[in-house]
mmCIF file of C-alpha atoms and ligand atoms in Angstrom:
data_model
loop_
_atom_site.group_PDB
_atom_site.id
_atom_site.type_symbol
_atom_site.label_atom_id
_atom_site.label_comp_id
_atom_site.label_asym_id
_atom_site.label_seq_id
_atom_site.Cartn_x
_atom_site.Cartn_y
_atom_site.Cartn_z
ATOM 1 C CA MET A 102 106.165 87.427 102.557
ATOM 2 C CA LEU A 103 105.946 87.740 105.795
ATOM 3 C CA ARG A 104 104.056 90.545 105.766
ATOM 4 C CA SER A 105 101.111 88.984 102.817
ATOM 5 C CA THR A 106 100.568 85.815 105.362
ATOM 6 C CA LEU A 107 99.815 88.505 108.226
ATOM 7 C CA LEU A 108 97.546 90.457 106.475
ATOM 8 C CA LYS A 109 95.532 87.635 104.652
ATOM 9 C CA LEU A 110 95.043 85.982 107.994
ATOM 10 C CA ALA A 111 93.922 89.129 109.568
ATOM 11 C CA ASP A 112 90.664 87.624 107.853
ATOM 12 C CA ASN A 113 90.759 84.426 109.442
ATOM 13 C CA LYS A 114 87.552 84.414 112.038
ATOM 14 C CA ASN A 115 88.845 81.487 113.748
ATOM 15 C CA LEU A 116 91.954 82.513 114.389
ATOM 16 C CA ALA A 117 90.439 85.604 115.553
ATOM 17 C CA ARG A 118 87.783 84.627 117.744
ATOM 18 C CA TRP A 119 90.993 81.922 119.365
ATOM 19 C CA VAL A 120 93.184 84.755 119.558
ATOM 20 C CA THR A 121 90.583 88.211 121.531
ATOM 21 C CA SER A 122 89.566 85.045 124.104
ATOM 22 C CA ASN A 123 92.930 83.761 125.091
ATOM 23 C CA ALA A 124 93.190 86.122 128.687
ATOM 24 C CA SER A 125 98.315 85.939 126.895
ATOM 25 C CA THR A 126 97.283 87.528 123.378
ATOM 26 C CA ARG A 127 94.628 89.616 125.007
ATOM 27 C CA GLN A 128 96.869 90.925 127.246
ATOM 28 C CA MET A 129 99.563 91.394 124.263
ATOM 29 C CA SER A 130 97.574 93.616 122.151
ATOM 30 C CA HIS A 131 97.636 96.161 125.153
ATOM 31 C CA ARG A 132 100.481 97.223 123.401
ATOM 32 C CA PHE A 133 99.100 98.306 119.901
ATOM 33 C CA VAL A 134 95.465 98.846 121.633
ATOM 34 C CA ALA A 135 93.845 101.122 124.609
ATOM 35 C CA GLY A 136 91.270 98.751 125.796
ATOM 36 C CA GLU A 137 88.604 96.970 125.736
ATOM 37 C CA THR A 138 86.280 99.908 126.561
ATOM 38 C CA LEU A 139 85.492 103.874 126.035
ATOM 39 C CA ASP A 140 86.193 104.272 129.828
ATOM 40 C CA GLU A 141 89.777 102.721 129.434
ATOM 41 C CA ALA A 142 89.885 104.578 126.000
ATOM 42 C CA ILE A 143 89.240 107.821 127.855
ATOM 43 C CA ALA A 144 91.647 107.163 129.790
ATOM 44 C CA ALA A 145 94.644 106.678 127.609
ATOM 45 C CA THR A 146 92.930 109.875 125.776
ATOM 46 C CA ARG A 147 93.989 112.095 129.161
ATOM 47 C CA ALA A 148 97.025 110.319 129.592
ATOM 48 C CA CYS A 149 97.879 111.877 125.838
ATOM 49 C CA ASN A 150 96.310 114.856 126.537
ATOM 50 C CA ASP A 151 98.729 115.078 129.774
ATOM 51 C CA ALA A 152 101.584 114.764 127.327
ATOM 52 C CA GLY A 153 101.278 117.163 125.158
ATOM 53 C CA LEU A 154 99.310 115.436 122.473
ATOM 54 C CA LEU A 155 96.392 115.474 120.880
ATOM 55 C CA VAL A 156 93.922 112.228 120.310
ATOM 56 C CA THR A 157 91.382 109.917 117.313
ATOM 57 C CA LEU A 158 89.297 107.738 119.446
ATOM 58 C CA ASP A 159 88.462 105.011 117.550
ATOM 59 C CA CYS A 160 86.067 101.990 118.313
ATOM 60 C CA LEU A 161 87.776 99.112 116.729
ATOM 61 C CA GLY A 162 85.111 97.144 114.635
ATOM 62 C CA GLU A 163 84.892 96.633 110.368
ATOM 63 C CA ASN A 164 82.962 94.546 107.549
ATOM 64 C CA VAL A 165 79.758 94.497 109.389
ATOM 65 C CA CYS A 166 77.271 92.261 107.763
ATOM 66 C CA THR A 167 74.178 93.351 109.642
ATOM 67 C CA ALA A 168 72.463 96.553 110.428
ATOM 68 C CA ALA A 169 71.880 95.963 114.144
ATOM 69 C CA ASP A 170 75.895 95.899 113.971
ATOM 70 C CA ALA A 171 76.057 99.147 112.569
ATOM 71 C CA GLN A 172 73.085 100.307 114.851
ATOM 72 C CA LYS A 173 75.480 99.400 117.136
ATOM 73 C CA ALA A 174 78.571 101.226 115.909
ATOM 74 C CA ARG A 175 76.909 103.613 115.231
ATOM 75 C CA ASP A 176 75.013 104.333 119.079
ATOM 76 C CA ILE A 177 79.246 103.803 120.388
ATOM 77 C CA TYR A 178 79.954 106.793 118.351
ATOM 78 C CA ILE A 179 77.962 108.824 119.386
ATOM 79 C CA GLN A 180 78.554 108.566 123.009
ATOM 80 C CA MET A 181 82.665 108.320 121.539
ATOM 81 C CA TYR A 182 81.784 112.841 120.982
ATOM 82 C CA GLU A 183 79.717 113.269 124.055
ATOM 83 C CA ARG A 184 82.011 111.849 126.869
ATOM 84 C CA ILE A 185 85.091 113.515 125.377
ATOM 85 C CA ALA A 186 83.102 116.804 125.635
ATOM 86 C CA LYS A 187 82.354 115.527 128.856
ATOM 87 C CA GLU A 188 85.293 115.423 130.466
ATOM 88 C CA LYS A 189 86.870 118.606 128.360
ATOM 89 C CA LEU A 190 89.218 116.334 126.202
ATOM 90 C CA ASN A 191 91.139 117.729 123.441
ATOM 91 C CA ALA A 192 90.087 114.689 120.849
ATOM 92 C CA ASN A 193 88.121 113.513 117.970
ATOM 93 C CA VAL A 194 86.800 110.591 116.520
ATOM 94 C CA SER A 195 88.167 107.769 113.296
ATOM 95 C CA CYS A 196 85.205 105.528 111.845
ATOM 96 C CA LYS A 197 85.573 103.068 109.445
ATOM 97 C CA LEU A 198 82.852 102.517 106.615
ATOM 98 C CA THR A 199 82.305 99.179 106.851
ATOM 99 C CA GLN A 200 81.970 98.684 110.701
ATOM 100 C CA LEU A 201 78.690 101.096 109.751
ATOM 101 C CA GLY A 202 77.317 99.288 106.986
ATOM 102 C CA LEU A 203 79.424 99.775 103.617
ATOM 103 C CA ASP A 204 78.858 96.368 103.229
ATOM 104 C CA VAL A 205 75.058 96.473 103.998
ATOM 105 C CA SER A 206 74.147 99.380 101.831
ATOM 106 C CA VAL A 207 76.086 102.570 100.516
ATOM 107 C CA GLU A 208 73.018 104.610 101.395
ATOM 108 C CA PHE A 209 72.258 102.941 105.080
ATOM 109 C CA CYS A 210 76.053 103.897 105.920
ATOM 110 C CA GLU A 211 75.677 107.051 104.239
ATOM 111 C CA GLY A 212 72.725 108.119 106.828
ATOM 112 C CA LEU A 213 74.570 106.592 110.124
ATOM 113 C CA VAL A 214 78.022 108.704 108.858
ATOM 114 C CA LEU A 215 75.918 111.722 108.323
ATOM 115 C CA SER A 216 74.354 111.120 111.967
ATOM 116 C CA ILE A 217 77.333 110.567 113.156
ATOM 117 C CA ALA A 218 79.043 113.610 111.604
ATOM 118 C CA GLU A 219 75.717 116.216 112.907
ATOM 119 C CA ARG A 220 76.726 115.149 116.121
ATOM 120 C CA ALA A 221 80.537 116.271 115.663
ATOM 121 C CA ALA A 222 79.201 119.300 114.500
ATOM 122 C CA ASN A 223 77.499 120.213 117.606
ATOM 123 C CA TYR A 224 80.435 119.512 118.739
ATOM 124 C CA ASP A 225 82.311 121.253 116.934
ATOM 125 C CA SER A 226 84.790 119.010 116.130
ATOM 126 C CA PHE A 227 85.570 116.228 113.262
ATOM 127 C CA LEU A 228 84.668 112.696 111.931
ATOM 128 C CA ARG A 229 87.413 111.198 110.282
ATOM 129 C CA ILE A 230 86.744 108.300 107.583
ATOM 130 C CA ASP A 231 89.310 106.198 107.772
ATOM 131 C CA MET A 232 90.126 104.141 104.604
ATOM 132 C CA GLU A 233 90.143 100.985 104.115
ATOM 133 C CA GLY A 234 91.462 98.442 101.506
ATOM 134 C CA SER A 235 91.336 99.285 97.706
ATOM 135 C CA LEU A 236 87.388 97.732 96.882
ATOM 136 C CA TYR A 237 86.551 100.338 99.324
ATOM 137 C CA THR A 238 88.704 103.403 98.437
ATOM 138 C CA GLN A 239 85.945 104.644 95.772
ATOM 139 C CA ARG A 240 83.471 104.399 97.874
ATOM 140 C CA THR A 241 85.046 105.994 100.328
ATOM 141 C CA VAL A 242 85.653 109.599 98.252
ATOM 142 C CA ASP A 243 82.351 109.698 96.916
ATOM 143 C CA LEU A 244 80.329 109.409 100.525
ATOM 144 C CA VAL A 245 83.076 111.358 101.954
ATOM 145 C CA LYS A 246 82.065 114.328 99.320
ATOM 146 C CA ARG A 247 78.510 113.758 99.919
ATOM 147 C CA VAL A 248 78.372 114.281 103.638
ATOM 148 C CA ARG A 249 81.481 116.627 103.200
ATOM 149 C CA SER A 250 78.917 119.115 100.589
ATOM 150 C CA GLN A 251 75.952 118.784 104.254
ATOM 151 C CA THR A 252 78.511 118.855 107.439
ATOM 152 C CA PRO A 253 82.168 120.282 106.452
ATOM 153 C CA CYS A 254 83.639 118.649 109.647
ATOM 154 C CA VAL A 255 84.709 115.245 107.977
ATOM 155 C CA GLY A 256 87.936 113.971 106.248
ATOM 156 C CA THR A 257 89.314 110.698 104.964
ATOM 157 C CA VAL A 258 92.398 109.232 104.206
ATOM 158 C CA ILE A 259 94.624 108.758 101.527
ATOM 159 C CA GLN A 260 96.883 105.395 101.271
ATOM 160 C CA ALA A 261 100.396 106.225 99.483
ATOM 161 C CA TYR A 262 100.901 103.403 98.417
ATOM 162 C CA LEU A 263 98.311 103.585 95.335
ATOM 163 C CA TYR A 264 98.104 104.306 92.278
ATOM 164 C CA ARG A 265 95.539 105.981 92.323
ATOM 165 C CA SER A 266 96.091 108.485 95.201
ATOM 166 C CA GLU A 267 97.157 111.672 93.424
ATOM 167 C CA ARG A 268 94.559 112.213 91.596
ATOM 168 C CA ASP A 269 91.975 111.264 94.305
ATOM 169 C CA ILE A 270 93.499 113.566 96.595
ATOM 170 C CA GLN A 271 93.305 116.055 93.684
ATOM 171 C CA ASP A 272 89.447 115.454 93.396
ATOM 172 C CA LEU A 273 88.726 115.478 97.001
ATOM 173 C CA LEU A 274 91.176 119.342 97.714
ATOM 174 C CA ALA A 275 88.603 120.659 94.953
ATOM 175 C CA TYR A 276 85.968 119.747 97.642
ATOM 176 C CA GLY A 277 88.364 121.449 100.601
ATOM 177 C CA CYS A 278 88.502 118.096 101.946
ATOM 178 C CA ARG A 279 90.890 117.526 104.605
ATOM 179 C CA ILE A 280 93.407 114.463 104.189
ATOM 180 C CA ARG A 281 95.489 111.905 106.294
ATOM 181 C CA LEU A 282 97.929 110.789 104.540
ATOM 182 C CA CYS A 283 99.520 107.256 105.054
ATOM 183 C CA LYS A 284 101.252 104.655 103.252
ATOM 184 C CA GLY A 285 98.333 101.885 103.619
ATOM 185 C CA ALA A 286 97.380 99.160 105.437
ATOM 186 C CA TYR A 287 96.429 96.622 103.888
ATOM 187 C CA LYS A 288 97.077 93.531 101.560
ATOM 188 C CA GLU A 289 97.560 95.191 97.625
ATOM 189 C CA PRO A 290 97.774 93.504 94.830
ATOM 190 C CA PRO A 291 100.115 95.412 92.210
ATOM 191 C CA ASP A 292 98.101 95.995 89.815
ATOM 192 C CA VAL A 293 96.382 98.540 92.125
ATOM 193 C CA ALA A 294 99.561 99.542 94.715
ATOM 194 C CA PHE A 295 103.476 100.190 93.811
ATOM 195 C CA PRO A 296 104.862 96.975 95.287
ATOM 196 C CA ARG A 297 108.068 98.473 96.311
ATOM 197 C CA LYS A 298 108.865 99.927 100.049
ATOM 198 C CA SER A 299 111.430 102.911 98.113
ATOM 199 C CA ASP A 300 108.126 103.772 95.507
ATOM 200 C CA VAL A 301 105.278 103.616 98.347
ATOM 201 C CA ASP A 302 107.841 106.773 100.420
ATOM 202 C CA ALA A 303 109.011 108.712 96.864
ATOM 203 C CA ASN A 304 105.305 108.476 96.439
ATOM 204 C CA TYR A 305 104.464 109.583 100.456
ATOM 205 C CA THR A 306 106.730 112.013 99.603
ATOM 206 C CA LYS A 307 105.427 113.714 96.239
ATOM 207 C CA LEU A 308 101.877 113.630 98.040
ATOM 208 C CA MET A 309 102.757 114.972 101.167
ATOM 209 C CA ARG A 310 103.826 118.140 99.028
ATOM 210 C CA LEU A 311 101.034 118.613 97.372
ATOM 211 C CA LEU A 312 98.725 118.587 100.748
ATOM 212 C CA LEU A 313 100.914 120.888 102.144
ATOM 213 C CA SER A 314 100.738 123.230 99.237
ATOM 214 C CA SER A 315 97.574 123.169 99.630
ATOM 215 C CA GLY A 316 96.745 125.777 102.080
ATOM 216 C CA PHE A 317 94.529 123.433 103.707
ATOM 217 C CA TYR A 318 94.438 121.752 106.729
ATOM 218 C CA HIS A 319 95.955 118.241 106.606
ATOM 219 C CA ALA A 320 97.600 115.080 108.772
ATOM 220 C CA ILE A 321 100.851 113.173 107.557
ATOM 221 C CA ALA A 322 100.100 110.412 109.543
ATOM 222 C CA THR A 323 103.368 107.638 109.677
ATOM 223 C CA HIS A 324 106.171 106.789 112.179
ATOM 224 C CA ASP A 325 108.918 107.124 109.674
ATOM 225 C CA PRO A 326 111.999 109.549 110.785
ATOM 226 C CA ARG A 327 112.677 110.071 106.656
ATOM 227 C CA MET A 328 108.732 111.390 106.339
ATOM 228 C CA ILE A 329 108.782 113.488 108.783
ATOM 229 C CA ALA A 330 111.924 114.552 107.618
ATOM 230 C CA ALA A 331 111.077 115.988 104.627
ATOM 231 C CA THR A 332 107.164 116.690 105.763
ATOM 232 C CA ILE A 333 109.388 119.733 108.170
ATOM 233 C CA ARG A 334 111.894 120.508 105.723
ATOM 234 C CA TYR A 335 108.930 120.775 103.194
ATOM 235 C CA ALA A 336 107.204 123.324 105.220
ATOM 236 C CA ALA A 337 110.545 125.304 106.549
ATOM 237 C CA GLU A 338 111.165 125.839 103.149
ATOM 238 C CA ASN A 339 107.777 127.058 101.505
ATOM 239 C CA LYS A 340 107.075 128.796 105.449
ATOM 240 C CA ILE A 341 104.113 126.963 106.194
ATOM 241 C CA SER A 342 103.773 126.456 109.458
ATOM 242 C CA LYS A 343 103.431 124.532 112.710
ATOM 243 C CA ASP A 344 99.710 125.409 113.165
ATOM 244 C CA ASP A 345 98.882 124.616 109.893
ATOM 245 C CA LEU A 346 99.781 120.620 109.809
ATOM 246 C CA GLU A 347 99.943 117.743 112.080
ATOM 247 C CA PHE A 348 101.673 114.822 112.731
ATOM 248 C CA GLN A 349 99.667 111.738 113.565
ATOM 249 C CA MET A 350 100.485 108.367 115.177
ATOM 250 C CA LEU A 351 99.762 104.901 116.444
ATOM 251 C CA TYR A 352 98.940 104.672 120.089
ATOM 252 C CA GLY A 353 101.940 102.498 121.405
ATOM 253 C CA ILE A 354 104.486 103.635 118.090
ATOM 254 C CA ARG A 355 106.962 105.826 118.459
ATOM 255 C CA SER A 356 105.727 107.634 121.677
ATOM 256 C CA ASP A 357 110.197 108.810 121.312
ATOM 257 C CA LEU A 358 109.425 110.243 118.139
ATOM 258 C CA GLN A 359 106.074 111.902 119.281
ATOM 259 C CA ARG A 360 107.186 113.385 122.117
ATOM 260 C CA MET A 361 110.225 114.607 119.874
ATOM 261 C CA LEU A 362 107.792 116.096 118.230
ATOM 262 C CA VAL A 363 105.613 118.215 120.633
ATOM 263 C CA ARG A 364 108.722 119.349 122.338
ATOM 264 C CA ASP A 365 109.994 120.953 118.958
ATOM 265 C CA GLY A 366 106.091 122.957 118.517
ATOM 266 C CA TYR A 367 104.321 120.591 116.082
ATOM 267 C CA ARG A 368 100.855 119.235 116.806
ATOM 268 C CA VAL A 369 101.011 115.147 117.626
ATOM 269 C CA ARG A 370 97.784 113.462 117.288
ATOM 270 C CA ILE A 371 97.629 109.530 118.169
ATOM 271 C CA TYR A 372 95.631 107.183 116.929
ATOM 272 C CA VAL A 373 93.966 105.349 120.313
ATOM 273 C CA PRO A 374 92.202 102.615 119.205
ATOM 274 C CA PHE A 375 89.788 100.565 121.886
ATOM 275 C CA GLY A 376 87.278 97.898 121.269
ATOM 276 C CA MET A 377 86.196 94.333 121.239
ATOM 277 C CA GLU A 378 87.386 94.223 118.012
ATOM 278 C CA TRP A 379 90.980 94.391 117.980
ATOM 279 C CA PHE A 380 92.434 91.165 116.203
ATOM 280 C CA PRO A 381 92.771 92.249 111.975
ATOM 281 C CA TYR A 382 94.189 95.865 113.828
ATOM 282 C CA PHE A 383 96.611 93.979 115.736
ATOM 283 C CA MET A 384 97.622 91.544 112.572
ATOM 284 C CA ARG A 385 98.276 94.715 110.728
ATOM 285 C CA ARG A 386 100.104 96.176 112.836
ATOM 286 C CA LEU A 387 102.190 93.505 113.361
ATOM 287 C CA ALA A 388 103.201 93.159 109.466
ATOM 288 C CA GLU A 389 104.217 96.159 109.098
ATOM 289 C CA ARG A 390 107.382 95.682 111.664
ATOM 290 C CA PRO A 391 107.464 91.422 112.003
ATOM 291 C CA ALA A 392 110.149 92.295 114.602
ATOM 292 C CA ASN A 393 107.130 92.576 117.141
ATOM 293 C CA ILE A 394 106.179 88.871 116.532
ATOM 294 C CA GLY A 395 109.285 87.779 118.311
ATOM 295 C CA PHE A 396 108.775 90.012 120.930
ATOM 296 C CA PHE A 397 104.967 88.237 121.606
ATOM 297 C CA ILE A 398 105.869 84.753 121.357
ATOM 298 C CA ARG A 399 108.887 85.403 124.262
ATOM 299 C CA ASN A 400 105.836 87.092 126.054
ATOM 300 C CA PHE A 401 103.056 84.374 124.688
ATOM 301 C CA PHE A 402 105.466 81.783 126.806
ATOM 302 C CA HIS A 403 106.098 83.626 129.739
ATOM 303 C CA SER A 404 102.894 84.525 130.112
HETATM 304 C C1 FAD B 789 97.251 107.653 112.907
HETATM 305 C C2 FAD B 789 97.826 106.676 111.777
HETATM 306 C C3 FAD B 789 96.509 106.844 110.618
HETATM 307 C C4 FAD B 789 96.498 105.552 109.964
HETATM 308 N N1 FAD B 789 95.102 105.532 108.642
HETATM 309 C C5 FAD B 789 95.007 104.398 108.111
HETATM 310 C C6 FAD B 789 94.183 104.300 107.138
HETATM 311 O O1 FAD B 789 92.801 104.788 107.368
HETATM 312 N N2 FAD B 789 94.292 103.650 106.525
HETATM 313 C C7 FAD B 789 95.437 102.749 106.150
HETATM 314 O O2 FAD B 789 95.666 102.234 105.331
HETATM 315 N N3 FAD B 789 96.620 102.418 107.000
HETATM 316 C C8 FAD B 789 96.075 103.412 108.029
HETATM 317 N N4 FAD B 789 97.758 103.493 108.845
HETATM 318 C C9 FAD B 789 98.790 102.751 108.639
HETATM 319 C C10 FAD B 789 99.522 103.465 107.907
HETATM 320 O O3 FAD B 789 98.837 103.080 106.657
HETATM 321 C C11 FAD B 789 100.888 102.224 107.814
HETATM 322 O O4 FAD B 789 100.652 100.753 107.550
HETATM 323 C C12 FAD B 789 101.591 102.724 108.841
HETATM 324 O O5 FAD B 789 101.436 103.526 110.038
HETATM 325 C C13 FAD B 789 102.713 102.644 109.473
HETATM 326 O O6 FAD B 789 103.360 103.093 108.389
HETATM 327 P P1 FAD B 789 104.836 103.891 108.641
HETATM 328 O O7 FAD B 789 104.183 105.348 107.534
HETATM 329 O O8 FAD B 789 104.437 104.254 110.176
HETATM 330 O O9 FAD B 789 105.994 103.740 108.111
HETATM 331 P P2 FAD B 789 106.513 102.213 107.948
HETATM 332 O O10 FAD B 789 108.099 102.357 106.831
HETATM 333 O O11 FAD B 789 106.034 100.751 108.015
HETATM 334 O O12 FAD B 789 107.831 102.456 108.932
HETATM 335 C C14 FAD B 789 108.546 103.206 109.899
HETATM 336 C C15 FAD B 789 109.180 103.004 111.103
HETATM 337 O O13 FAD B 789 108.114 102.861 112.091
HETATM 338 C C16 FAD B 789 107.806 102.442 112.679
HETATM 339 N N5 FAD B 789 106.468 101.251 112.885
HETATM 340 C C17 FAD B 789 105.517 101.443 111.957
HETATM 341 N N6 FAD B 789 104.648 100.404 112.167
HETATM 342 C C18 FAD B 789 105.325 99.589 113.574
HETATM 343 C C19 FAD B 789 104.617 99.171 113.926
HETATM 344 N N7 FAD B 789 103.576 97.914 113.614
HETATM 345 N N8 FAD B 789 105.168 98.679 115.055
HETATM 346 C C20 FAD B 789 106.116 99.017 115.434
HETATM 347 N N9 FAD B 789 107.581 100.170 115.023
HETATM 348 C C21 FAD B 789 106.668 100.795 113.655
HETATM 349 C C22 FAD B 789 109.840 101.387 112.326
HETATM 350 O O14 FAD B 789 110.381 102.142 113.129
HETATM 351 C C23 FAD B 789 109.992 101.599 111.316
HETATM 352 O O15 FAD B 789 110.594 101.766 110.703
HETATM 353 C C24 FAD B 789 97.563 105.045 110.165
HETATM 354 C C25 FAD B 789 98.329 105.626 110.858
HETATM 355 C C26 FAD B 789 98.689 106.215 111.111
HETATM 356 C C27 FAD B 789 99.441 106.875 112.015
#
C-alpha cells in the first residue's frame, strides 16, 4: 500500500518542484544521488574506482516532452563519455529512453540513442538502456535490437517482476544482447507483473540461471543477499568464472555488501545517478524500502 502510494507520488510534478527546490530535501537526496552536476558524479565515480568498484553513470531525467529537452540530454550523455575517458575512469553509461524523446517519437529517440552508442563505441565503452514502466517495454526491446544491429556496444535491462521477461530474454539473447537483470521498480498492475514478492524472487532466480548459462556477459543487479548467494552458487556449480558476470548495485545502498563482493574477487558495478531531476528516482528508492521514510522524516525535522 505504502509502496504503491510512493510510486504514484513519484509522478507528481508539483510535489517534485517543491521537494527539489527545498534545501533540506536536496541535502537528503545525497543519500542516493551523487550530486546535481557532472563534476560531482565524476568525483563519486573516482571514489568508487579507488575502492575497486566499477561504475555506470546516469544523468537523471525521464519523460521529456520536447525534442529540445531530449537533445539537451543527449549532449550531456556525449559529455559523460568524454569526461570518463579524459579522467581515465572505469565507468560506462546508463540512460532512459523517455529522457531521449521516446514520448516525442520512436524514430527521433532512436537517432539520439544511435549517436550516443556511436560515441560509446569510439571510446570502446558501453551504453546500457534502462528499463522503465511496462508501457515502454516492447518499444525499448525493439529499439535496442535495432541499435545493436548497427552498434553492438548496447545492452538493456530486464525486470523479473514482469510475466513477459523470460520471452524478452530469449528474444534479446538471439541478438547477443548483454542484459542487466533487476527485480523492477515501477508501479505495475497484476495483469502484467507478479504482485507477490516471493514470485518475483522465484522468477529472478530462474532468469538469473538463464542468463548465466547463455555464454554472454550479463549483470546481476540486486541488493538481495539471497539472490546474490543463489547467483554465486549457480556460477560455482556450472563452472562460470567470476570474470564472466558482474554484480550491480545502486549508489548509497548496501555499501557493506558491495565491499564484501569486491573482497571476494567479484566485479561490482555501482549505478551512480546525478542531476537536477532526481525526484522520481528518489521516490522509487523510498518505495523499495519504506523504512527509509522514517530516516528522512527525522532528518527533515532536525535540519
Ligand atoms: C544497478 C541497478 C540498476 C537498476 N536499473 C533498473 C531499471 O533499469 N529498471 C527498473 O525498473 N529497476 C531498476 N533497478 C531497481 C530494481 O528494479 C529494484 O527496484 C531495486 O534494486 C530493489 O530490489 P533488490 O533487488 O535490491 O531487492 P529487494 O528485495 O527490494 O531488496 C533486498 C534488500 O536490499 C536492500 N535495499 C533494496 N532497496 C533499498 C533501498 N532503496 N534502500 C535501502 N536498502 C534497500 C534492503 O536491505 C532489502 O532488504 C536497478 C537496480 C540496480 C541495483
